């Protein structure tokens, strides 16, 4: 009797992993596997992991433990780990976790069907974590299909050469590589033809797109070309490194109508001493200068940021510099993280004698400041009529629809499914922590 093969996939971490996971789904579908929503009953269980912070890494070990009883019950189940933890640990993961079958690194996603078959047919455990050379990587950039989505991520570059002293990404994702602009543009053209209205160009540091390729477009030029594609109504990009945010790129926020008025511009810290120890390549003053220019060319732009609290050697004064920078910029959201030592990074060798209680105390103060700023921003939206690109049914499962404002804020509202893919005016009636509740403006569509 034919038994359909099924797989269960959990994804942790950033957009890169989300895109890799979409690719995993495509590849496994092609190999005759169907995705299921629960691990119990699946023949193949995969975790796509993140190693950027300690918490993310520990989660992986926790989740693997969750699947052990399933594997004990049915040893034929194949359990695999991919992503940044897989890349960093490689074969060691197989040694540490006796019931794990498969480890695949960040450059080896394309090999997954072959690796799974190998485990299936030979009942061996295997690992594949070699980095690929430039030409092979260029051929393997995932070509995206639209499905029935309104909004899609499009990878424009991969890897990172910045070596911020705390960050493991250059070690687990490899060197920076930009995808040819011709390919990106034809992919977005095809996405648009199949109904996609918004694209988010993604990479570890999209601002340095093309810099290392002879004759390639700058990122600002690439955005201008994407802007010319008919049918695409909104453009976003992430992540930006402040040192590579050029004047040409800042100007795009004033000249390209489709470019959303939101920029995630991670500052990490407000103290020049710590910024230098972090190897970030800009000063507080340079960062604030760019923020000022952004607000000049696009007065209603909203900024979000990542901030690390408690980098080794951070003093009370350094931390206060971070708080005053936050007060000056007034981010609409901040993703704040307690510093965690990542083996193999430059900062891992720094003396780190900050008391954990002090570190946590600073984190709580930062959170309180940001919470107050967030509250002011969101309450300021109440009563305003905002343009919302409708993406689908609300994830709250209450029959409402949801979409996003230009500032990337989720808005839930009552409306028909026929609105998906259109931009509608919605009046904001309530502002929750992570989303707005709105009402369609009557007679306007
Ligand atoms: N400790 C804490 N936070 C980190 N990040 C990256 N590495 C570390 C680390 N070692 C944060 C940075 C980055 C975000 C993706 O994760 O703020 O922007
Ligand atoms: Fe990590 Fe810095 Fe590269 Fe971002 S720019 S991925 S923080 S090394």
Tab-separated table of C-alpha atoms and ligand atoms in Angstrom:
chain	number	residue	atom	x	y	z
A	1	UNK	CA	0.000	0.000	0.000
A	2	UNK	CA	1.267	3.486	-0.861
A	3	UNK	CA	2.012	5.477	2.266
A	4	UNK	CA	2.192	9.203	1.811
A	5	UNK	CA	5.293	10.649	3.383
A	6	UNK	CA	4.895	13.677	5.615
A	7	UNK	CA	7.219	16.185	7.230
A	8	UNK	CA	6.983	18.633	10.091
A	9	UNK	CA	9.138	21.778	10.101
A	10	UNK	CA	9.795	24.360	12.807
A	11	UNK	CA	11.606	27.596	12.026
A	12	UNK	CA	13.479	29.852	14.440
A	13	UNK	CA	15.198	33.180	13.913
A	14	UNK	CA	15.289	35.755	11.157
A	15	UNK	CA	13.787	36.251	7.687
A	16	UNK	CA	16.733	34.348	6.186
A	17	UNK	CA	15.522	31.271	7.965
A	18	UNK	CA	11.949	31.932	6.914
A	19	UNK	CA	13.084	32.035	3.279
A	20	UNK	CA	15.255	28.936	3.732
A	21	UNK	CA	12.273	27.148	5.258
A	22	UNK	CA	10.084	28.045	2.290
A	23	UNK	CA	12.769	26.528	0.109
A	24	UNK	CA	12.847	23.405	2.293
A	25	UNK	CA	9.085	23.063	1.828
A	26	UNK	CA	9.406	23.383	-1.970
A	27	UNK	CA	12.257	20.867	-2.114
A	28	UNK	CA	10.517	18.307	0.077
A	29	UNK	CA	7.237	18.692	-1.800
A	30	UNK	CA	9.228	17.940	-4.937
A	31	UNK	CA	10.597	14.813	-3.249
A	32	UNK	CA	7.082	13.549	-2.453
A	33	UNK	CA	6.764	14.802	1.133
A	34	UNK	CA	3.706	16.720	2.317
A	35	UNK	CA	3.963	19.236	5.154
A	36	UNK	CA	1.872	18.621	8.281
A	37	UNK	CA	1.058	20.867	11.232
A	38	UNK	CA	1.966	18.456	14.045
A	39	UNK	CA	5.145	16.501	14.686
A	40	UNK	CA	3.262	13.436	15.935
A	41	UNK	CA	2.693	11.130	12.960
A	42	UNK	CA	5.227	12.830	10.639
A	43	UNK	CA	7.962	10.648	9.129
A	44	UNK	CA	10.416	13.512	8.940
A	45	UNK	CA	10.868	16.183	11.631
A	46	UNK	CA	13.096	19.185	10.890
A	47	UNK	CA	14.221	22.193	12.899
A	48	UNK	CA	15.606	25.222	11.087
A	49	UNK	CA	17.650	26.860	13.807
A	50	UNK	CA	19.131	30.188	14.890
A	51	UNK	CA	22.418	30.678	16.794
A	52	UNK	CA	22.486	34.478	16.911
A	53	UNK	CA	21.697	34.582	20.616
A	54	UNK	CA	22.154	32.126	23.406
A	55	UNK	CA	18.425	31.933	24.088
A	56	UNK	CA	17.702	30.933	20.505
A	57	UNK	CA	20.360	28.249	20.654
A	58	UNK	CA	19.170	26.781	23.943
A	59	UNK	CA	15.651	26.628	22.531
A	60	UNK	CA	16.883	24.195	19.881
A	61	UNK	CA	18.124	21.739	22.472
A	62	UNK	CA	14.846	22.087	24.359
A	63	UNK	CA	12.801	21.401	21.251
A	64	UNK	CA	14.894	18.419	20.231
A	65	UNK	CA	14.133	16.884	23.624
A	66	UNK	CA	10.434	17.313	22.871
A	67	UNK	CA	10.766	15.031	19.854
A	68	UNK	CA	12.703	12.279	21.635
A	69	UNK	CA	9.608	10.385	22.842
A	70	UNK	CA	8.303	10.278	19.247
A	71	UNK	CA	11.614	8.904	18.053
A	72	UNK	CA	11.719	6.358	20.916
A	73	UNK	CA	8.273	5.165	19.919
A	74	UNK	CA	9.085	5.009	16.215
A	75	UNK	CA	12.814	4.799	15.409
A	76	UNK	CA	12.027	5.047	11.682
A	77	UNK	CA	11.260	8.755	12.126
A	78	UNK	CA	14.020	10.934	10.681
A	79	UNK	CA	14.989	13.863	12.872
A	80	UNK	CA	17.073	16.626	11.289
A	81	UNK	CA	18.541	19.993	12.232
A	82	UNK	CA	19.448	22.764	9.783
A	83	UNK	CA	20.288	26.468	10.002
A	84	UNK	CA	22.878	28.337	12.055
A	85	UNK	CA	23.179	25.931	15.007
A	86	UNK	CA	23.656	23.079	12.537
A	87	UNK	CA	26.303	25.100	10.716
A	88	UNK	CA	28.160	25.931	13.886
A	89	UNK	CA	27.994	22.550	15.584
A	90	UNK	CA	28.097	20.226	12.547
A	91	UNK	CA	29.012	16.658	13.420
A	92	UNK	CA	29.221	17.566	17.123
A	93	UNK	CA	25.419	17.790	17.160
A	94	UNK	CA	25.215	14.135	16.124
A	95	UNK	CA	27.673	13.244	18.885
A	96	UNK	CA	25.766	15.242	21.495
A	97	UNK	CA	22.312	14.045	20.517
A	98	UNK	CA	22.241	10.308	20.048
A	99	UNK	CA	18.763	10.229	18.519
A	100	UNK	CA	19.463	12.869	15.837
A	101	UNK	CA	19.802	11.566	12.246
A	102	UNK	CA	20.685	14.511	10.089
A	103	UNK	CA	22.530	17.841	10.251
A	104	UNK	CA	22.561	20.240	7.290
A	105	UNK	CA	24.278	23.634	7.188
A	106	UNK	CA	23.220	27.031	5.859
A	107	UNK	CA	24.758	26.412	2.408
A	108	UNK	CA	23.358	22.904	2.056
A	109	UNK	CA	19.602	23.343	2.013
A	110	UNK	CA	19.482	22.317	-1.668
A	111	UNK	CA	20.927	18.927	-0.732
A	112	UNK	CA	18.182	18.108	1.756
A	113	UNK	CA	16.170	15.631	-0.377
A	114	UNK	CA	19.357	13.701	-1.161
A	115	UNK	CA	20.432	13.660	2.493
A	116	UNK	CA	17.018	12.500	3.676
A	117	UNK	CA	17.049	9.714	1.083
A	118	UNK	CA	20.473	8.661	2.259
A	119	UNK	CA	19.266	8.342	5.863
A	120	UNK	CA	16.103	6.547	4.736
A	121	UNK	CA	17.774	4.011	2.474
A	122	UNK	CA	20.977	3.336	4.357
A	123	UNK	CA	19.781	4.004	7.914
A	124	UNK	CA	22.933	6.013	8.473
A	125	UNK	CA	23.262	9.311	10.290
A	126	UNK	CA	24.731	12.099	8.193
A	127	UNK	CA	25.915	15.692	8.266
A	128	UNK	CA	26.701	18.191	5.514
A	129	UNK	CA	27.986	21.614	6.540
A	130	UNK	CA	30.567	22.603	3.932
A	131	UNK	CA	30.469	26.200	2.728
A	132	UNK	CA	30.082	26.469	-1.027
A	133	UNK	CA	32.204	28.466	-3.449
A	134	UNK	CA	30.878	31.699	-4.911
A	135	UNK	CA	29.755	30.337	-8.304
A	136	UNK	CA	27.852	27.429	-6.815
A	137	UNK	CA	26.158	29.760	-4.335
A	138	UNK	CA	25.169	32.124	-7.126
A	139	UNK	CA	23.442	29.279	-8.927
A	140	UNK	CA	21.615	28.263	-5.797
A	141	UNK	CA	19.897	31.485	-4.803
A	142	UNK	CA	16.346	30.390	-4.169
A	143	UNK	CA	13.970	31.274	-7.000
A	144	UNK	CA	10.717	32.306	-5.387
A	145	UNK	CA	7.212	31.583	-6.527
A	146	UNK	CA	4.252	33.658	-5.432
A	147	UNK	CA	1.797	31.018	-4.252
A	148	UNK	CA	-1.269	33.096	-3.479
A	149	UNK	CA	0.640	35.631	-1.409
A	150	UNK	CA	0.232	39.394	-1.470
A	151	UNK	CA	3.637	40.022	0.023
A	152	UNK	CA	6.925	38.178	-0.473
A	153	UNK	CA	10.498	38.254	0.770
A	154	UNK	CA	13.075	38.345	-2.014
A	155	UNK	CA	16.684	37.534	-1.136
A	156	UNK	CA	19.068	40.045	-2.702
A	157	UNK	CA	22.227	39.088	-0.855
A	158	UNK	CA	23.436	36.506	1.621
A	159	UNK	CA	26.110	36.355	4.282
A	160	UNK	CA	27.958	39.147	6.021
A	161	UNK	CA	31.504	40.523	5.993
A	162	UNK	CA	31.076	43.044	8.783
A	163	UNK	CA	32.269	41.000	11.729
A	164	UNK	CA	30.587	43.000	14.445
A	165	UNK	CA	32.513	41.732	17.430
A	166	UNK	CA	29.521	40.081	19.153
A	167	UNK	CA	27.988	38.447	16.091
A	168	UNK	CA	28.139	34.870	14.912
A	169	UNK	CA	26.438	35.498	11.558
A	170	UNK	CA	29.610	35.857	9.422
A	171	UNK	CA	30.749	32.528	10.873
A	172	UNK	CA	27.544	30.617	10.234
A	173	UNK	CA	26.271	32.256	7.038
A	174	UNK	CA	29.579	32.794	5.282
A	175	UNK	CA	30.903	35.665	3.206
A	176	UNK	CA	28.746	38.342	1.678
A	177	UNK	CA	27.398	37.579	-1.783
A	178	UNK	CA	25.017	39.674	-3.886
A	179	UNK	CA	22.658	38.142	-6.340
A	180	UNK	CA	22.723	39.525	-9.911
A	181	UNK	CA	20.242	42.393	-10.219
A	182	UNK	CA	18.862	41.010	-13.498
A	183	UNK	CA	17.726	37.862	-11.686
A	184	UNK	CA	16.198	39.795	-8.812
A	185	UNK	CA	14.261	42.056	-11.168
A	186	UNK	CA	12.937	39.247	-13.331
A	187	UNK	CA	11.873	37.332	-10.238
A	188	UNK	CA	10.000	40.350	-8.884
A	189	UNK	CA	8.421	40.871	-12.326
A	190	UNK	CA	7.146	37.280	-12.215
A	191	UNK	CA	5.920	37.687	-8.627
A	192	UNK	CA	4.026	40.788	-9.658
A	193	UNK	CA	2.405	38.947	-12.572
A	194	UNK	CA	1.136	36.310	-10.181
A	195	UNK	CA	-0.471	38.877	-7.907
A	196	UNK	CA	2.191	39.902	-5.411
A	197	UNK	CA	1.776	43.563	-4.409
A	198	UNK	CA	4.583	44.050	-1.919
A	199	UNK	CA	8.168	42.817	-1.859
A	200	UNK	CA	10.639	42.967	0.996
A	201	UNK	CA	14.215	42.787	-0.233
A	202	UNK	CA	16.202	40.878	2.336
A	203	UNK	CA	19.804	40.159	3.247
A	204	UNK	CA	22.036	40.473	6.318
A	205	UNK	CA	23.101	43.919	5.162
A	206	UNK	CA	21.180	44.942	2.052
A	207	UNK	CA	22.734	48.424	2.069
A	208	UNK	CA	26.018	46.988	0.847
A	209	UNK	CA	24.253	45.197	-1.999
A	210	UNK	CA	26.387	45.074	-5.144
A	211	UNK	CA	29.421	46.731	-3.540
A	212	UNK	CA	31.656	43.750	-4.074
A	213	UNK	CA	30.520	42.804	-7.566
A	214	UNK	CA	32.027	44.500	-10.620
A	215	UNK	CA	29.541	46.645	-12.493
A	216	UNK	CA	26.588	45.736	-10.268
A	217	UNK	CA	23.881	48.282	-9.374
A	218	UNK	CA	24.025	50.039	-6.016
A	219	UNK	CA	21.216	49.170	-3.629
A	220	UNK	CA	19.571	52.553	-4.263
A	221	UNK	CA	19.638	51.868	-8.031
A	222	UNK	CA	18.224	48.401	-7.467
A	223	UNK	CA	15.347	49.919	-5.478
A	224	UNK	CA	14.707	52.382	-8.288
A	225	UNK	CA	14.486	49.512	-10.785
A	226	UNK	CA	12.144	47.545	-8.522
A	227	UNK	CA	10.047	50.681	-8.182
A	228	UNK	CA	9.534	50.693	-11.959
A	229	UNK	CA	7.973	47.208	-11.970
A	230	UNK	CA	4.296	47.474	-12.727
A	231	UNK	CA	1.931	45.890	-10.241
A	232	UNK	CA	4.289	46.153	-7.276
A	233	UNK	CA	2.745	48.734	-4.980
A	234	UNK	CA	4.940	48.582	-1.914
A	235	UNK	CA	8.633	47.983	-1.335
A	236	UNK	CA	10.442	47.305	1.931
A	237	UNK	CA	13.948	46.165	2.736
A	238	UNK	CA	15.817	44.743	5.690
A	239	UNK	CA	18.321	44.591	7.334
A	240	UNK	CA	20.221	47.859	7.012
A	241	UNK	CA	23.630	48.568	8.441
A	242	UNK	CA	23.841	52.269	9.394
A	243	UNK	CA	27.438	52.597	8.124
A	244	UNK	CA	26.277	51.637	4.611
A	245	UNK	CA	23.135	53.794	4.554
A	246	UNK	CA	24.224	56.158	1.777
A	247	UNK	CA	22.769	59.589	1.000
A	248	UNK	CA	21.618	58.127	-2.318
A	249	UNK	CA	19.647	55.483	-0.418
A	250	UNK	CA	18.235	57.968	2.102
A	251	UNK	CA	17.016	60.088	-0.832
A	252	UNK	CA	14.988	57.108	-2.095
A	253	UNK	CA	12.613	57.651	0.833
A	254	UNK	CA	11.815	61.057	-0.651
A	255	UNK	CA	11.629	60.051	-4.302
A	256	UNK	CA	10.235	56.504	-4.532
A	257	UNK	CA	6.498	56.575	-3.747
A	258	UNK	CA	6.268	52.817	-3.343
A	259	UNK	CA	8.972	52.658	-0.704
A	260	UNK	CA	7.285	52.203	2.669
A	261	UNK	CA	7.946	54.841	5.297
A	262	UNK	CA	9.590	52.453	7.717
A	263	UNK	CA	13.226	51.601	8.241
A	264	UNK	CA	14.728	49.051	10.594
A	265	UNK	CA	18.091	50.622	11.379
A	266	UNK	CA	19.761	48.691	14.212
A	267	UNK	CA	21.915	50.979	16.337
A	268	UNK	CA	22.941	48.312	18.906
A	269	UNK	CA	24.166	50.923	21.389
A	270	UNK	CA	24.409	54.695	21.925
A	271	UNK	CA	27.932	54.925	23.335
A	272	UNK	CA	30.852	55.620	21.011
A	273	UNK	CA	33.210	53.607	23.201
A	274	UNK	CA	30.995	50.511	22.991
A	275	UNK	CA	30.147	51.059	19.304
A	276	UNK	CA	33.859	50.965	18.628
A	277	UNK	CA	34.323	47.814	20.751
A	278	UNK	CA	31.438	46.307	18.796
A	279	UNK	CA	33.259	47.138	15.527
A	280	UNK	CA	30.161	48.805	14.157
A	281	UNK	CA	31.968	51.338	11.983
A	282	UNK	CA	29.948	54.458	12.928
A	283	UNK	CA	29.668	56.876	15.814
A	284	UNK	CA	26.562	57.945	17.675
A	285	UNK	CA	26.797	61.335	15.940
A	286	UNK	CA	27.023	59.765	12.487
A	287	UNK	CA	24.017	57.557	13.248
A	288	UNK	CA	21.959	60.479	14.502
A	289	UNK	CA	23.011	62.503	11.450
A	290	UNK	CA	21.559	59.807	9.185
A	291	UNK	CA	18.366	59.706	11.216
A	292	UNK	CA	18.063	63.470	10.859
A	293	UNK	CA	18.482	63.250	7.071
A	294	UNK	CA	15.910	60.444	6.870
A	295	UNK	CA	13.398	62.603	8.733
A	296	UNK	CA	14.173	65.554	6.472
A	297	UNK	CA	13.476	63.659	3.244
A	298	UNK	CA	10.563	61.693	4.685
A	299	UNK	CA	9.046	63.509	7.678
A	300	UNK	CA	6.666	60.708	8.674
A	301	UNK	CA	9.238	57.889	8.472
A	302	UNK	CA	9.140	55.534	11.458
A	303	UNK	CA	12.263	53.804	12.668
A	304	UNK	CA	12.815	50.577	14.559
A	305	UNK	CA	16.035	49.214	16.001
A	306	UNK	CA	17.929	46.370	17.637
A	307	UNK	CA	19.795	47.128	20.862
A	308	UNK	CA	22.182	44.953	22.834
A	309	UNK	CA	22.275	45.579	26.577
A	310	UNK	CA	25.304	44.719	28.682
A	311	UNK	CA	28.079	44.349	26.118
A	312	UNK	CA	31.324	43.503	27.988
A	313	UNK	CA	32.637	46.592	29.760
A	314	UNK	CA	29.417	48.616	29.386
A	315	UNK	CA	29.337	51.254	32.138
A	316	UNK	CA	26.355	53.099	33.548
A	317	UNK	CA	27.426	56.086	31.439
A	318	UNK	CA	27.551	53.982	28.252
A	319	UNK	CA	24.102	52.648	29.004
A	320	UNK	CA	22.758	56.151	29.601
A	321	UNK	CA	24.069	57.096	26.154
A	322	UNK	CA	21.850	54.360	24.743
A	323	UNK	CA	18.813	55.682	26.608
A	324	UNK	CA	19.407	59.272	25.463
A	325	UNK	CA	19.837	58.100	21.872
A	326	UNK	CA	16.527	56.268	22.117
A	327	UNK	CA	14.892	59.415	23.463
A	328	UNK	CA	16.247	61.420	20.566
A	329	UNK	CA	15.269	58.967	17.793
A	330	UNK	CA	11.910	57.888	19.279
A	331	UNK	CA	11.807	54.433	17.717
A	332	UNK	CA	8.358	52.935	17.203
A	333	UNK	CA	9.755	49.587	18.280
A	334	UNK	CA	13.010	48.258	19.661
A	335	UNK	CA	14.111	44.637	19.749
A	336	UNK	CA	16.347	44.558	22.779
A	337	UNK	CA	18.655	41.710	23.707
A	338	UNK	CA	20.833	40.873	26.656
A	339	UNK	CA	24.366	40.419	25.390
A	340	UNK	CA	25.252	36.776	25.026
A	341	UNK	CA	28.761	35.528	24.431
A	342	UNK	CA	29.029	33.702	21.114
A	343	UNK	CA	32.016	31.332	20.811
A	344	UNK	CA	34.291	32.166	17.901
A	345	UNK	CA	33.462	35.892	17.841
A	346	UNK	CA	35.983	38.627	18.717
A	347	UNK	CA	33.998	39.748	21.776
A	348	UNK	CA	34.070	36.223	23.200
A	349	UNK	CA	37.645	36.922	24.330
A	350	UNK	CA	36.797	40.183	26.139
A	351	UNK	CA	36.717	40.222	29.915
A	352	UNK	CA	33.085	40.237	30.878
A	353	UNK	CA	32.620	41.087	34.536
A	354	UNK	CA	29.243	42.782	34.371
A	355	UNK	CA	27.023	41.584	37.174
A	356	UNK	CA	24.014	39.679	35.733
A	357	UNK	CA	21.686	41.605	38.056
A	358	UNK	CA	23.043	44.933	36.785
A	359	UNK	CA	22.686	43.770	33.198
A	360	UNK	CA	19.099	42.689	33.793
A	361	UNK	CA	18.334	45.957	35.619
A	362	UNK	CA	19.510	47.968	32.598
A	363	UNK	CA	17.488	45.762	30.287
A	364	UNK	CA	14.347	46.415	32.340
A	365	UNK	CA	14.954	50.170	32.315
A	366	UNK	CA	15.412	50.171	28.562
A	367	UNK	CA	12.229	48.154	28.127
A	368	UNK	CA	10.263	50.579	30.310
A	369	UNK	CA	11.473	53.564	28.288
A	370	UNK	CA	10.646	51.861	24.999
A	371	UNK	CA	7.248	50.752	26.240
A	372	UNK	CA	6.327	54.335	27.027
A	373	UNK	CA	7.501	55.544	23.585
A	374	UNK	CA	5.605	52.681	21.887
A	375	UNK	CA	2.471	53.607	23.809
A	376	UNK	CA	2.704	57.218	22.650
A	377	UNK	CA	3.164	56.178	19.032
A	378	UNK	CA	0.320	53.708	18.974
A	379	UNK	CA	-2.149	55.913	20.826
A	380	UNK	CA	-1.282	58.735	18.445
A	381	UNK	CA	-2.648	56.589	15.617
A	382	UNK	CA	-6.118	56.303	17.150
A	383	UNK	CA	-8.695	58.127	15.036
A	384	UNK	CA	-6.345	58.376	12.053
A	385	UNK	CA	-7.247	57.014	8.625
A	386	UNK	CA	-4.375	54.841	7.375
A	387	UNK	CA	-3.751	52.988	4.109
A	388	UNK	CA	-3.622	49.255	4.713
A	389	UNK	CA	-2.445	46.614	2.256
A	390	UNK	CA	-4.730	43.668	2.986
A	391	UNK	CA	-2.840	40.383	3.323
A	392	UNK	CA	-5.473	37.871	4.404
A	393	UNK	CA	-7.656	36.627	7.208
A	394	UNK	CA	-6.579	37.745	10.666
A	395	UNK	CA	-4.391	35.283	12.551
A	396	UNK	CA	-6.675	35.736	15.534
A	397	UNK	CA	-9.177	33.491	13.757
A	398	UNK	CA	-12.166	35.751	14.469
A	399	UNK	CA	-13.212	36.244	10.870
A	400	UNK	CA	-11.502	39.632	10.619
A	401	UNK	CA	-9.054	40.564	7.895
A	402	UNK	CA	-5.568	41.910	8.465
A	403	UNK	CA	-3.051	44.039	6.656
A	404	UNK	CA	-0.219	46.469	7.336
A	405	UNK	CA	0.284	50.196	7.316
A	406	UNK	CA	3.243	51.734	5.511
A	407	UNK	CA	4.927	51.663	8.952
A	408	UNK	CA	4.616	47.871	9.023
A	409	UNK	CA	2.047	47.951	11.812
A	410	UNK	CA	-0.562	45.177	11.687
A	411	UNK	CA	-4.189	46.322	11.500
A	412	UNK	CA	-7.134	43.958	12.023
A	413	UNK	CA	-10.567	44.974	10.765
A	414	UNK	CA	-13.947	43.622	9.605
A	415	UNK	CA	-13.999	43.186	5.840
A	416	UNK	CA	-14.464	40.795	2.935
A	417	UNK	CA	-11.888	38.351	1.608
A	418	UNK	CA	-12.169	40.087	-1.748
A	419	UNK	CA	-10.079	42.918	-0.279
A	420	UNK	CA	-6.935	40.758	-0.179
A	421	UNK	CA	-4.228	42.370	-2.299
A	422	UNK	CA	-5.792	45.821	-2.271
A	423	UNK	CA	-4.843	48.942	-0.345
A	424	UNK	CA	-7.797	50.247	1.652
A	425	UNK	CA	-8.320	53.169	4.037
A	426	UNK	CA	-8.908	52.030	7.609
A	427	UNK	CA	-9.704	54.219	10.595
A	428	UNK	CA	-7.866	53.131	13.734
A	429	UNK	CA	-10.180	52.637	16.704
A	430	UNK	CA	-8.000	50.768	19.195
A	431	UNK	CA	-4.267	50.351	19.643
A	432	UNK	CA	-3.013	47.131	21.233
A	433	UNK	CA	0.610	46.292	22.025
A	434	UNK	CA	1.298	44.492	18.740
A	435	UNK	CA	-1.537	45.491	16.439
A	436	UNK	CA	-4.215	48.057	15.760
A	437	UNK	CA	-7.929	47.453	15.488
A	438	UNK	CA	-9.553	49.468	12.722
A	439	UNK	CA	-12.728	50.025	10.715
A	440	UNK	CA	-12.906	50.238	6.955
A	441	UNK	CA	-13.708	53.773	5.900
A	442	UNK	CA	-17.155	53.378	4.292
A	443	UNK	CA	-17.751	54.150	0.633
A	444	UNK	CA	-14.077	54.542	-0.125
A	445	UNK	CA	-13.420	51.422	-2.184
B	1	LIG	N1	24.130	38.924	21.973
B	1	LIG	C1	22.979	39.614	22.005
B	1	LIG	N2	22.344	40.046	20.911
B	1	LIG	C2	22.901	39.772	19.716
B	1	LIG	N3	22.509	40.070	18.468
B	1	LIG	C3	23.411	39.556	17.606
B	1	LIG	N4	24.395	38.926	18.283
B	1	LIG	C4	24.094	39.056	19.600
B	1	LIG	C5	24.732	38.624	20.785
B	1	LIG	N5	25.878	37.953	20.790
B	1	LIG	C6	21.335	40.858	18.144
B	1	LIG	C7	21.724	42.172	17.443
B	1	LIG	C8	21.269	41.933	16.024
B	1	LIG	C9	20.070	41.021	16.234
B	1	LIG	C10	19.662	40.263	15.027
B	1	LIG	O1	20.508	40.153	17.255
B	1	LIG	O2	21.003	43.227	18.036
B	1	LIG	O3	20.916	43.122	15.346
B	2	LIG	FE1	26.032	40.398	12.523
B	2	LIG	FE2	27.022	42.865	12.234
B	2	LIG	FE3	26.724	41.251	10.079
B	2	LIG	FE4	24.547	42.265	11.303
B	2	LIG	S1	26.150	43.449	10.233
B	2	LIG	S2	24.863	40.130	10.619
B	2	LIG	S3	25.179	42.287	13.457
B	2	LIG	S4	28.113	40.921	11.802
